[in-house]
Amino acid sequence: MSGKPKLHYFNGRGRMEPIRWLLAAAGVEFEESYLEKKEDLSKLQKGAGISQHLSEVVPGVIVLFRPTVCDLTSGSIPFRIDMYVEGMFDLNELLMAYGYQPADKKEQHFANMMDKAENRYFPAFEKVLKDHGKDFLVGNQLSRADVQLLEIILMAEECKPDTLAKFPLLQVNEWGI
């Protein structure tokens, strides 16, 4: 592959942030192109200007953070990584949508979002870390699941700084960030 891959996204974190982190963790230098107008998105959707390199690099980076070792007692590591990441997307979507809520819906959305974070998702991932006994969700190295969870934690803490008060294992800075 020649040249740096180019990420095309809106000027914000959103779904691209974990990809940026994975690329950075893998030591892959990349460029970013921000979509500023509706026409930029239309051009991108039609395939004009999309870097061929990105389609080669991103899946490779995800594979780097998705080991192929299998644990016969609890399923394969790649399966568990995918399961955790997919399981986080509901909360991720709620967190990303919070800033776009109309004023009359914002309070209700916030309450629902924080209820799910503090009573469903964070307890589940706290338990995973406790039961696993390691610093990471799967195996003993950084995976895509850890990166996605960290992004969710950061977004949740921006909304409510003490959201991790009941989750000591999620508070531990095991990712070195």
Short mmCIF file of C-alpha atoms in Angstrom, two decimals:
data_model
loop_
_atom_site.label_atom_id
_atom_site.label_comp_id
_atom_site.label_asym_id
_atom_site.label_seq_id
_atom_site.Cartn_x
_atom_site.Cartn_y
_atom_site.Cartn_z
CA MET A 1 0.00 0.00 0.00
CA SER A 2 1.37 3.41 -0.88
CA GLY A 3 0.47 6.64 0.83
CA LYS A 4 -1.57 7.25 3.93
CA PRO A 5 -5.16 6.11 4.19
CA LYS A 6 -7.69 8.92 4.31
CA LEU A 7 -10.60 8.89 6.72
CA HIS A 8 -13.72 10.67 5.50
CA TYR A 9 -16.06 11.71 8.29
CA PHE A 10 -17.80 14.65 9.89
CA ASN A 11 -15.66 16.88 12.07
CA GLY A 12 -16.47 15.07 15.28
CA ARG A 13 -15.87 11.82 17.14
CA GLY A 14 -18.91 9.70 16.43
CA ARG A 15 -18.35 6.23 15.03
CA MET A 16 -14.98 7.18 13.57
CA GLU A 17 -13.24 7.78 16.90
CA PRO A 18 -12.61 4.11 17.75
CA ILE A 19 -11.24 3.61 14.22
CA ARG A 20 -8.87 6.55 14.72
CA TRP A 21 -7.70 5.03 18.01
CA LEU A 22 -7.19 1.59 16.47
CA LEU A 23 -5.18 3.05 13.60
CA ALA A 24 -3.06 5.08 16.03
CA ALA A 25 -2.50 2.07 18.31
CA ALA A 26 -1.38 0.06 15.27
CA GLY A 27 1.03 2.83 14.28
CA VAL A 28 -0.79 3.58 11.03
CA GLU A 29 -0.49 7.20 9.95
CA PHE A 30 -3.62 8.53 8.30
CA GLU A 31 -5.14 11.70 6.95
CA GLU A 32 -8.60 13.01 7.61
CA SER A 33 -11.03 14.67 5.27
CA TYR A 34 -13.99 16.29 6.97
CA LEU A 35 -17.40 16.29 5.37
CA GLU A 36 -18.61 19.86 5.66
CA LYS A 37 -21.47 20.09 3.17
CA LYS A 38 -24.20 17.80 1.95
CA GLU A 39 -22.41 17.69 -1.40
CA ASP A 40 -19.30 16.25 0.27
CA LEU A 41 -21.35 13.34 1.57
CA SER A 42 -23.05 12.86 -1.80
CA LYS A 43 -19.70 12.73 -3.58
CA LEU A 44 -18.41 10.24 -1.07
CA GLN A 45 -21.50 8.06 -1.40
CA LYS A 46 -21.03 8.00 -5.17
CA GLY A 47 -17.44 6.86 -4.70
CA ALA A 48 -15.70 10.02 -5.87
CA GLY A 49 -12.52 10.58 -3.90
CA ILE A 50 -12.74 7.59 -1.58
CA SER A 51 -9.30 6.33 -0.77
CA GLN A 52 -8.74 2.74 -1.83
CA HIS A 53 -6.20 2.48 0.97
CA LEU A 54 -8.77 2.88 3.70
CA SER A 55 -10.67 -0.17 2.54
CA GLU A 56 -7.41 -2.11 2.81
CA VAL A 57 -6.16 -0.67 6.11
CA VAL A 58 -9.19 -0.52 8.41
CA PRO A 59 -10.09 -4.22 8.18
CA GLY A 60 -6.42 -5.07 8.71
CA VAL A 61 -6.19 -2.89 11.80
CA ILE A 62 -9.37 -4.40 13.20
CA VAL A 63 -7.87 -7.85 12.66
CA LEU A 64 -4.74 -6.77 14.57
CA PHE A 65 -6.97 -6.06 17.55
CA ARG A 66 -9.04 -9.20 17.09
CA PRO A 67 -6.83 -12.16 18.01
CA THR A 68 -7.63 -15.58 16.59
CA VAL A 69 -6.94 -17.61 19.74
CA CYS A 70 -9.87 -19.75 20.82
CA ASP A 71 -11.01 -20.48 24.34
CA LEU A 72 -12.88 -23.76 24.14
CA THR A 73 -14.78 -23.18 27.38
CA SER A 74 -16.32 -19.80 26.57
CA GLY A 75 -16.15 -19.33 22.81
CA SER A 76 -13.58 -17.80 20.54
CA ILE A 77 -11.89 -14.56 21.44
CA PRO A 78 -12.90 -12.88 18.14
CA PHE A 79 -16.51 -13.86 18.78
CA ARG A 80 -16.44 -12.36 22.28
CA ILE A 81 -14.81 -9.16 21.02
CA ASP A 82 -17.48 -8.79 18.35
CA MET A 83 -20.22 -9.65 20.85
CA TYR A 84 -19.05 -6.95 23.28
CA VAL A 85 -18.65 -4.31 20.56
CA GLU A 86 -22.07 -5.04 19.09
CA GLY A 87 -23.55 -5.01 22.58
CA MET A 88 -22.16 -1.51 23.19
CA PHE A 89 -23.70 0.04 20.09
CA ASP A 90 -27.11 0.72 21.68
CA LEU A 91 -25.53 2.83 24.40
CA ASN A 92 -23.11 4.37 21.91
CA GLU A 93 -26.04 5.52 19.75
CA LEU A 94 -27.85 6.99 22.77
CA LEU A 95 -24.73 8.90 23.83
CA MET A 96 -24.09 10.23 20.32
CA ALA A 97 -27.72 11.30 19.88
CA TYR A 98 -27.93 13.16 23.19
CA GLY A 99 -26.55 16.44 21.85
CA TYR A 100 -29.05 16.43 18.99
CA GLN A 101 -32.18 16.04 21.10
CA PRO A 102 -34.76 18.83 21.00
CA ALA A 103 -35.00 20.78 24.24
CA ASP A 104 -38.31 19.19 25.23
CA LYS A 105 -36.89 15.64 24.85
CA LYS A 106 -33.38 16.19 26.21
CA GLU A 107 -34.14 15.51 29.90
CA GLN A 108 -36.02 12.29 29.15
CA HIS A 109 -33.30 11.12 26.77
CA PHE A 110 -30.62 11.87 29.38
CA ALA A 111 -32.47 9.90 32.07
CA ASN A 112 -32.95 6.89 29.76
CA MET A 113 -29.35 7.02 28.56
CA MET A 114 -27.85 7.22 32.04
CA ASP A 115 -30.21 4.53 33.35
CA LYS A 116 -29.02 2.14 30.63
CA ALA A 117 -25.37 3.08 31.19
CA GLU A 118 -25.43 2.72 34.99
CA ASN A 119 -27.89 -0.15 35.37
CA ARG A 120 -27.31 -2.30 32.30
CA TYR A 121 -24.06 -1.70 30.44
CA PHE A 122 -21.52 -0.61 33.04
CA PRO A 123 -22.52 -3.36 35.52
CA ALA A 124 -22.16 -5.94 32.75
CA PHE A 125 -18.68 -4.79 31.75
CA GLU A 126 -17.62 -4.39 35.38
CA LYS A 127 -18.61 -8.04 35.87
CA VAL A 128 -16.73 -9.12 32.74
CA LEU A 129 -13.55 -7.49 34.05
CA LYS A 130 -14.05 -8.96 37.53
CA ASP A 131 -14.77 -12.49 36.26
CA HIS A 132 -11.98 -12.33 33.69
CA GLY A 133 -9.45 -11.09 36.25
CA LYS A 134 -7.42 -9.27 33.61
CA ASP A 135 -7.00 -5.64 32.66
CA PHE A 136 -8.80 -6.06 29.35
CA LEU A 137 -12.23 -7.35 28.35
CA VAL A 138 -10.93 -10.28 26.30
CA GLY A 139 -7.59 -12.02 26.54
CA ASN A 140 -4.80 -10.02 28.10
CA GLN A 141 -4.19 -7.39 25.45
CA LEU A 142 -5.91 -4.37 24.01
CA SER A 143 -8.75 -5.25 21.64
CA ARG A 144 -11.36 -3.40 19.64
CA ALA A 145 -13.79 -4.06 22.52
CA ASP A 146 -11.59 -2.15 24.97
CA VAL A 147 -11.27 0.79 22.59
CA GLN A 148 -15.04 0.92 22.05
CA LEU A 149 -15.72 0.69 25.80
CA LEU A 150 -13.23 3.47 26.54
CA GLU A 151 -14.92 5.75 23.99
CA ILE A 152 -18.32 5.02 25.57
CA ILE A 153 -16.95 5.70 29.06
CA LEU A 154 -15.49 9.03 27.94
CA MET A 155 -18.76 10.09 26.29
CA ALA A 156 -20.76 9.06 29.38
CA GLU A 157 -18.40 10.95 31.70
CA GLU A 158 -18.80 14.06 29.56
CA CYS A 159 -22.53 13.86 30.22
CA LYS A 160 -22.25 12.89 33.88
CA PRO A 161 -18.76 13.05 35.43
CA ASP A 162 -19.53 10.67 38.34
CA THR A 163 -21.17 8.00 36.18
CA LEU A 164 -18.49 5.43 37.07
CA ALA A 165 -18.75 5.98 40.83
CA LYS A 166 -20.07 2.43 41.41
CA PHE A 167 -17.69 0.74 38.96
CA PRO A 168 -14.13 0.62 40.31
CA LEU A 169 -12.80 -1.71 37.62
CA LEU A 170 -14.05 0.57 34.87
CA GLN A 171 -12.42 3.52 36.64
CA VAL A 172 -8.99 1.89 36.63
CA ASN A 173 -6.91 3.28 33.84
CA GLU A 174 -5.86 -0.13 32.56
CA TRP A 175 -5.45 1.13 29.00
CA GLY A 176 -2.64 3.49 29.89
CA ILE A 177 -4.49 6.51 28.55
#
